[in-house]
PDB file of C-alpha atoms in Angstrom:
ATOM      1  CA  UNK A   1     115.643  64.213 -86.375  1.00  0.00           C
ATOM      2  CA  UNK A   2     114.618  60.249 -86.254  1.00  0.00           C
ATOM      3  CA  UNK A   3     112.736  59.237 -83.026  1.00  0.00           C
ATOM      4  CA  UNK A   4     113.868  56.072 -81.140  1.00  0.00           C
ATOM      5  CA  UNK A   5     110.898  54.177 -80.431  1.00  0.00           C
ATOM      6  CA  UNK A   6     112.530  51.508 -77.877  1.00  0.00           C
ATOM      7  CA  UNK A   7     115.708  53.067 -76.624  1.00  0.00           C
ATOM      8  CA  UNK A   8     118.575  50.775 -74.942  1.00  0.00           C
ATOM      9  CA  UNK A   9     118.935  52.549 -71.315  1.00  0.00           C
ATOM     10  CA  UNK A  10     122.060  51.269 -69.430  1.00  0.00           C
ATOM     11  CA  UNK A  11     120.558  51.638 -66.107  1.00  0.00           C
ATOM     12  CA  UNK A  12     123.013  51.851 -63.288  1.00  0.00           C
ATOM     13  CA  UNK A  13     121.721  51.222 -59.313  1.00  0.00           C
ATOM     14  CA  UNK A  14     122.608  49.181 -56.554  1.00  0.00           C
ATOM     15  CA  UNK A  15     120.779  48.544 -53.272  1.00  0.00           C
ATOM     16  CA  UNK A  16     124.105  46.998 -51.270  1.00  0.00           C
ATOM     17  CA  UNK A  17     125.480  48.947 -48.584  1.00  0.00           C
ATOM     18  CA  UNK A  18     124.493  52.162 -46.863  1.00  0.00           C
ATOM     19  CA  UNK A  19     122.395  54.656 -48.498  1.00  0.00           C
ATOM     20  CA  UNK A  20     119.034  55.898 -48.840  1.00  0.00           C
ATOM     21  CA  UNK A  21     117.292  52.541 -48.015  1.00  0.00           C
ATOM     22  CA  UNK A  22     114.300  53.930 -50.465  1.00  0.00           C
ATOM     23  CA  UNK A  23     116.697  52.602 -53.294  1.00  0.00           C
ATOM     24  CA  UNK A  24     114.895  49.278 -54.237  1.00  0.00           C
ATOM     25  CA  UNK A  25     111.682  51.163 -54.579  1.00  0.00           C
ATOM     26  CA  UNK A  26     113.193  53.619 -57.003  1.00  0.00           C
ATOM     27  CA  UNK A  27     114.425  50.895 -59.071  1.00  0.00           C
ATOM     28  CA  UNK A  28     111.118  49.207 -58.761  1.00  0.00           C
ATOM     29  CA  UNK A  29     109.366  52.142 -60.015  1.00  0.00           C
ATOM     30  CA  UNK A  30     112.133  53.015 -62.602  1.00  0.00           C
ATOM     31  CA  UNK A  31     111.593  49.503 -63.996  1.00  0.00           C
ATOM     32  CA  UNK A  32     108.242  49.843 -64.435  1.00  0.00           C
ATOM     33  CA  UNK A  33     108.025  53.041 -66.065  1.00  0.00           C
ATOM     34  CA  UNK A  34     110.873  52.806 -68.820  1.00  0.00           C
ATOM     35  CA  UNK A  35     109.318  49.509 -69.577  1.00  0.00           C
ATOM     36  CA  UNK A  36     105.825  50.498 -69.949  1.00  0.00           C
ATOM     37  CA  UNK A  37     107.295  53.085 -72.208  1.00  0.00           C
ATOM     38  CA  UNK A  38     108.930  50.721 -74.296  1.00  0.00           C
ATOM     39  CA  UNK A  39     112.584  51.432 -73.313  1.00  0.00           C
ATOM     40  CA  UNK A  40     114.869  48.377 -73.230  1.00  0.00           C
ATOM     41  CA  UNK A  41     116.906  47.867 -70.169  1.00  0.00           C
ATOM     42  CA  UNK A  42     120.459  47.003 -70.161  1.00  0.00           C
ATOM     43  CA  UNK A  43     122.167  46.696 -66.930  1.00  0.00           C
ATOM     44  CA  UNK A  44     126.044  45.851 -65.837  1.00  0.00           C
ATOM     45  CA  UNK A  45     126.407  43.154 -62.989  1.00  0.00           C
ATOM     46  CA  UNK A  46     129.778  43.502 -61.607  1.00  0.00           C
ATOM     47  CA  UNK A  47     131.254  42.649 -58.197  1.00  0.00           C
ATOM     48  CA  UNK A  48     128.279  40.519 -57.016  1.00  0.00           C
ATOM     49  CA  UNK A  49     126.013  44.027 -57.610  1.00  0.00           C
ATOM     50  CA  UNK A  50     122.968  43.233 -59.847  1.00  0.00           C
ATOM     51  CA  UNK A  51     119.831  45.816 -59.600  1.00  0.00           C
ATOM     52  CA  UNK A  52     117.124  42.808 -59.154  1.00  0.00           C
ATOM     53  CA  UNK A  53     114.663  45.156 -58.100  1.00  0.00           C
ATOM     54  CA  UNK A  54     114.990  47.168 -61.394  1.00  0.00           C
ATOM     55  CA  UNK A  55     115.042  44.050 -63.243  1.00  0.00           C
ATOM     56  CA  UNK A  56     111.719  42.423 -61.944  1.00  0.00           C
ATOM     57  CA  UNK A  57     110.108  45.442 -62.286  1.00  0.00           C
ATOM     58  CA  UNK A  58     110.883  45.532 -65.719  1.00  0.00           C
ATOM     59  CA  UNK A  59     110.102  42.116 -66.640  1.00  0.00           C
ATOM     60  CA  UNK A  60     106.745  42.259 -64.979  1.00  0.00           C
ATOM     61  CA  UNK A  61     105.838  45.087 -66.871  1.00  0.00           C
ATOM     62  CA  UNK A  62     106.634  43.495 -70.222  1.00  0.00           C
ATOM     63  CA  UNK A  63     110.103  44.903 -70.717  1.00  0.00           C
ATOM     64  CA  UNK A  64     113.063  43.570 -72.168  1.00  0.00           C
ATOM     65  CA  UNK A  65     116.238  43.116 -70.163  1.00  0.00           C
ATOM     66  CA  UNK A  66     119.883  42.866 -71.278  1.00  0.00           C
ATOM     67  CA  UNK A  67     122.706  41.923 -68.885  1.00  0.00           C
ATOM     68  CA  UNK A  68     126.471  42.416 -69.040  1.00  0.00           C
ATOM     69  CA  UNK A  69     128.021  40.671 -66.384  1.00  0.00           C
ATOM     70  CA  UNK A  70     131.759  39.762 -64.947  1.00  0.00           C
ATOM     71  CA  UNK A  71     132.742  35.966 -64.960  1.00  0.00           C
ATOM     72  CA  UNK A  72     131.616  35.698 -61.399  1.00  0.00           C
ATOM     73  CA  UNK A  73     128.083  36.683 -61.692  1.00  0.00           C
ATOM     74  CA  UNK A  74     125.736  34.057 -60.678  1.00  0.00           C
ATOM     75  CA  UNK A  75     122.053  35.098 -61.356  1.00  0.00           C
ATOM     76  CA  UNK A  76     119.154  34.461 -58.993  1.00  0.00           C
ATOM     77  CA  UNK A  77     116.419  31.965 -60.056  1.00  0.00           C
ATOM     78  CA  UNK A  78     114.172  34.361 -60.428  1.00  0.00           C
ATOM     79  CA  UNK A  79     115.718  36.043 -63.352  1.00  0.00           C
ATOM     80  CA  UNK A  80     116.238  33.257 -65.555  1.00  0.00           C
ATOM     81  CA  UNK A  81     115.714  33.803 -69.222  1.00  0.00           C
ATOM     82  CA  UNK A  82     117.238  36.945 -69.205  1.00  0.00           C
ATOM     83  CA  UNK A  83     120.170  37.392 -72.031  1.00  0.00           C
ATOM     84  CA  UNK A  84     123.588  37.864 -70.523  1.00  0.00           C
ATOM     85  CA  UNK A  85     126.623  38.819 -71.882  1.00  0.00           C
ATOM     86  CA  UNK A  86     129.553  37.249 -69.577  1.00  0.00           C
ATOM     87  CA  UNK A  87     132.676  39.550 -70.524  1.00  0.00           C
ATOM     88  CA  UNK A  88     135.568  38.994 -67.870  1.00  0.00           C
ATOM     89  CA  UNK A  89     137.578  41.762 -68.574  1.00  0.00           C
ATOM     90  CA  UNK A  90     135.721  45.152 -66.559  1.00  0.00           C
ATOM     91  CA  UNK A  91     137.048  47.727 -69.173  1.00  0.00           C
ATOM     92  CA  UNK A  92     135.810  45.365 -72.379  1.00  0.00           C
ATOM     93  CA  UNK A  93     132.715  45.104 -70.307  1.00  0.00           C
ATOM     94  CA  UNK A  94     132.258  48.928 -70.292  1.00  0.00           C
ATOM     95  CA  UNK A  95     133.011  49.160 -73.685  1.00  0.00           C
ATOM     96  CA  UNK A  96     130.310  46.878 -74.645  1.00  0.00           C
ATOM     97  CA  UNK A  97     127.297  48.778 -72.516  1.00  0.00           C
ATOM     98  CA  UNK A  98     128.624  51.667 -74.242  1.00  0.00           C
ATOM     99  CA  UNK A  99     128.202  50.298 -77.546  1.00  0.00           C
ATOM    100  CA  UNK A 100     124.526  49.266 -76.096  1.00  0.00           C
ATOM    101  CA  UNK A 101     123.441  52.050 -74.603  1.00  0.00           C
ATOM    102  CA  UNK A 102     121.515  55.182 -76.092  1.00  0.00           C
ATOM    103  CA  UNK A 103     121.469  56.863 -72.516  1.00  0.00           C
ATOM    104  CA  UNK A 104     122.874  56.208 -69.153  1.00  0.00           C
ATOM    105  CA  UNK A 105     120.736  56.526 -66.166  1.00  0.00           C
ATOM    106  CA  UNK A 106     122.155  56.808 -62.860  1.00  0.00           C
ATOM    107  CA  UNK A 107     119.633  55.816 -59.794  1.00  0.00           C
ATOM    108  CA  UNK A 108     120.776  56.201 -55.958  1.00  0.00           C
ATOM    109  CA  UNK A 109     123.148  53.411 -55.393  1.00  0.00           C
ATOM    110  CA  UNK A 110     126.423  52.496 -54.244  1.00  0.00           C
ATOM    111  CA  UNK A 111     129.826  53.695 -55.259  1.00  0.00           C
ATOM    112  CA  UNK A 112     130.184  50.696 -57.222  1.00  0.00           C
ATOM    113  CA  UNK A 113     127.091  51.731 -59.819  1.00  0.00           C
ATOM    114  CA  UNK A 114     128.909  54.837 -59.866  1.00  0.00           C
ATOM    115  CA  UNK A 115     131.642  53.582 -61.050  1.00  0.00           C
ATOM    116  CA  UNK A 116     130.520  51.611 -63.497  1.00  0.00           C
ATOM    117  CA  UNK A 117     128.260  54.513 -64.835  1.00  0.00           C
ATOM    118  CA  UNK A 118     131.034  56.734 -65.101  1.00  0.00           C
ATOM    119  CA  UNK A 119     133.680  53.646 -66.794  1.00  0.00           C
ATOM    120  CA  UNK A 120     130.882  52.851 -69.376  1.00  0.00           C
ATOM    121  CA  UNK A 121     130.132  56.358 -70.228  1.00  0.00           C
ATOM    122  CA  UNK A 122     133.815  57.498 -70.867  1.00  0.00           C
ATOM    123  CA  UNK A 123     134.197  54.196 -72.828  1.00  0.00           C
ATOM    124  CA  UNK A 124     131.121  54.863 -75.264  1.00  0.00           C
ATOM    125  CA  UNK A 125     133.015  58.904 -75.302  1.00  0.00           C
ATOM    126  CA  UNK A 126     135.978  57.368 -76.392  1.00  0.00           C
ATOM    127  CA  UNK A 127     134.752  55.172 -78.966  1.00  0.00           C
ATOM    128  CA  UNK A 128     132.979  58.212 -80.409  1.00  0.00           C
ATOM    129  CA  UNK A 129     129.389  57.110 -79.013  1.00  0.00           C
ATOM    130  CA  UNK A 130     127.769  60.718 -77.903  1.00  0.00           C
ATOM    131  CA  UNK A 131     125.432  59.571 -74.993  1.00  0.00           C
ATOM    132  CA  UNK A 132     123.355  61.677 -72.887  1.00  0.00           C
ATOM    133  CA  UNK A 133     123.556  60.931 -68.865  1.00  0.00           C
ATOM    134  CA  UNK A 134     120.633  61.648 -66.552  1.00  0.00           C
ATOM    135  CA  UNK A 135     120.946  61.223 -62.939  1.00  0.00           C
ATOM    136  CA  UNK A 136     118.168  60.666 -60.485  1.00  0.00           C
ATOM    137  CA  UNK A 137     118.981  62.930 -57.552  1.00  0.00           C
ATOM    138  CA  UNK A 138     116.144  61.616 -55.254  1.00  0.00           C
ATOM    139  CA  UNK A 139     116.800  63.014 -51.653  1.00  0.00           C
ATOM    140  CA  UNK A 140     119.744  65.128 -53.143  1.00  0.00           C
ATOM    141  CA  UNK A 141     121.633  61.409 -54.002  1.00  0.00           C
ATOM    142  CA  UNK A 142     124.189  63.309 -56.615  1.00  0.00           C
ATOM    143  CA  UNK A 143     124.226  66.657 -55.160  1.00  0.00           C
ATOM    144  CA  UNK A 144     127.593  66.601 -55.053  1.00  0.00           C
ATOM    145  CA  UNK A 145     127.923  65.449 -58.590  1.00  0.00           C
ATOM    146  CA  UNK A 146     125.631  68.108 -59.603  1.00  0.00           C
ATOM    147  CA  UNK A 147     127.796  70.864 -57.786  1.00  0.00           C
ATOM    148  CA  UNK A 148     130.786  69.192 -60.061  1.00  0.00           C
ATOM    149  CA  UNK A 149     128.550  69.683 -63.366  1.00  0.00           C
ATOM    150  CA  UNK A 150     128.350  73.273 -62.855  1.00  0.00           C
ATOM    151  CA  UNK A 151     131.638  74.214 -61.368  1.00  0.00           C
ATOM    152  CA  UNK A 152     133.937  71.855 -63.128  1.00  0.00           C
ATOM    153  CA  UNK A 153     132.052  70.931 -66.651  1.00  0.00           C
ATOM    154  CA  UNK A 154     130.162  73.913 -67.452  1.00  0.00           C
ATOM    155  CA  UNK A 155     133.562  75.513 -68.263  1.00  0.00           C
ATOM    156  CA  UNK A 156     135.486  73.016 -69.643  1.00  0.00           C
ATOM    157  CA  UNK A 157     132.666  71.236 -71.720  1.00  0.00           C
ATOM    158  CA  UNK A 158     130.763  73.366 -74.105  1.00  0.00           C
ATOM    159  CA  UNK A 159     126.944  72.129 -73.952  1.00  0.00           C
ATOM    160  CA  UNK A 160     127.503  69.923 -71.076  1.00  0.00           C
ATOM    161  CA  UNK A 161     124.190  70.472 -69.905  1.00  0.00           C
ATOM    162  CA  UNK A 162     123.039  68.682 -73.176  1.00  0.00           C
ATOM    163  CA  UNK A 163     125.140  65.826 -71.986  1.00  0.00           C
ATOM    164  CA  UNK A 164     124.759  65.515 -68.386  1.00  0.00           C
ATOM    165  CA  UNK A 165     121.507  66.336 -66.371  1.00  0.00           C
ATOM    166  CA  UNK A 166     119.730  65.900 -62.759  1.00  0.00           C
ATOM    167  CA  UNK A 167     116.151  65.151 -62.212  1.00  0.00           C
ATOM    168  CA  UNK A 168     114.159  64.837 -58.774  1.00  0.00           C
ATOM    169  CA  UNK A 169     111.624  62.345 -60.481  1.00  0.00           C
ATOM    170  CA  UNK A 170     111.131  59.144 -62.700  1.00  0.00           C
ATOM    171  CA  UNK A 171     108.690  60.738 -64.269  1.00  0.00           C
ATOM    172  CA  UNK A 172     111.044  63.830 -64.957  1.00  0.00           C
ATOM    173  CA  UNK A 173     113.731  61.907 -65.829  1.00  0.00           C
ATOM    174  CA  UNK A 174     112.258  59.836 -68.342  1.00  0.00           C
ATOM    175  CA  UNK A 175     111.372  63.238 -70.417  1.00  0.00           C
ATOM    176  CA  UNK A 176     114.178  64.617 -70.437  1.00  0.00           C
ATOM    177  CA  UNK A 177     116.434  61.167 -71.818  1.00  0.00           C
ATOM    178  CA  UNK A 178     114.269  60.555 -73.949  1.00  0.00           C
ATOM    179  CA  UNK A 179     114.480  64.248 -75.328  1.00  0.00           C
ATOM    180  CA  UNK A 180     118.172  63.856 -75.222  1.00  0.00           C
ATOM    181  CA  UNK A 181     118.408  60.943 -76.723  1.00  0.00           C
ATOM    182  CA  UNK A 182     116.163  62.074 -80.059  1.00  0.00           C
ATOM    183  CA  UNK A 183     118.300  65.230 -79.999  1.00  0.00           C
ATOM    184  CA  UNK A 184     121.600  63.141 -80.216  1.00  0.00           C
ATOM    185  CA  UNK A 185     120.208  60.899 -82.751  1.00  0.00           C
TER     186      UNK A 185
END
């Protein structure tokens, strides 16, 4: 089994809308942690939602970031120099993220970020690209999804626990995703 030294992590997060006020801090922590371990960060920018704290933290830690964006996305000046691939069609954006990602990471965020994660993940699976998904369940942000996975996925999707996992800390999330990526590849 080959080890991927610099995995491409598609990270889905948002600090917009109601929810945990700690989301921006969690994004910063995750961006820094992943970048320091050599991961490349891939972000989906749609409907004006872009995880700026994640991106700025990853870049400050020396990490590489790529953005796949809709046609209406305007990057803040602070993000100048980041590679951006603009794709007008939503399904094609999701397919592109699915092609590039080695794993999907769900950080606490909005329904838009969860929709993007699900769309990209199912596009990847439809194309035969098997990627694990790990959710940061900080403050029980994904507890409903965790219950769904246990109650619905477990009987219908054999070995789902090797594809979908939940973590309580960024450190444990990294450990899980790194192990799962290297099991898949």
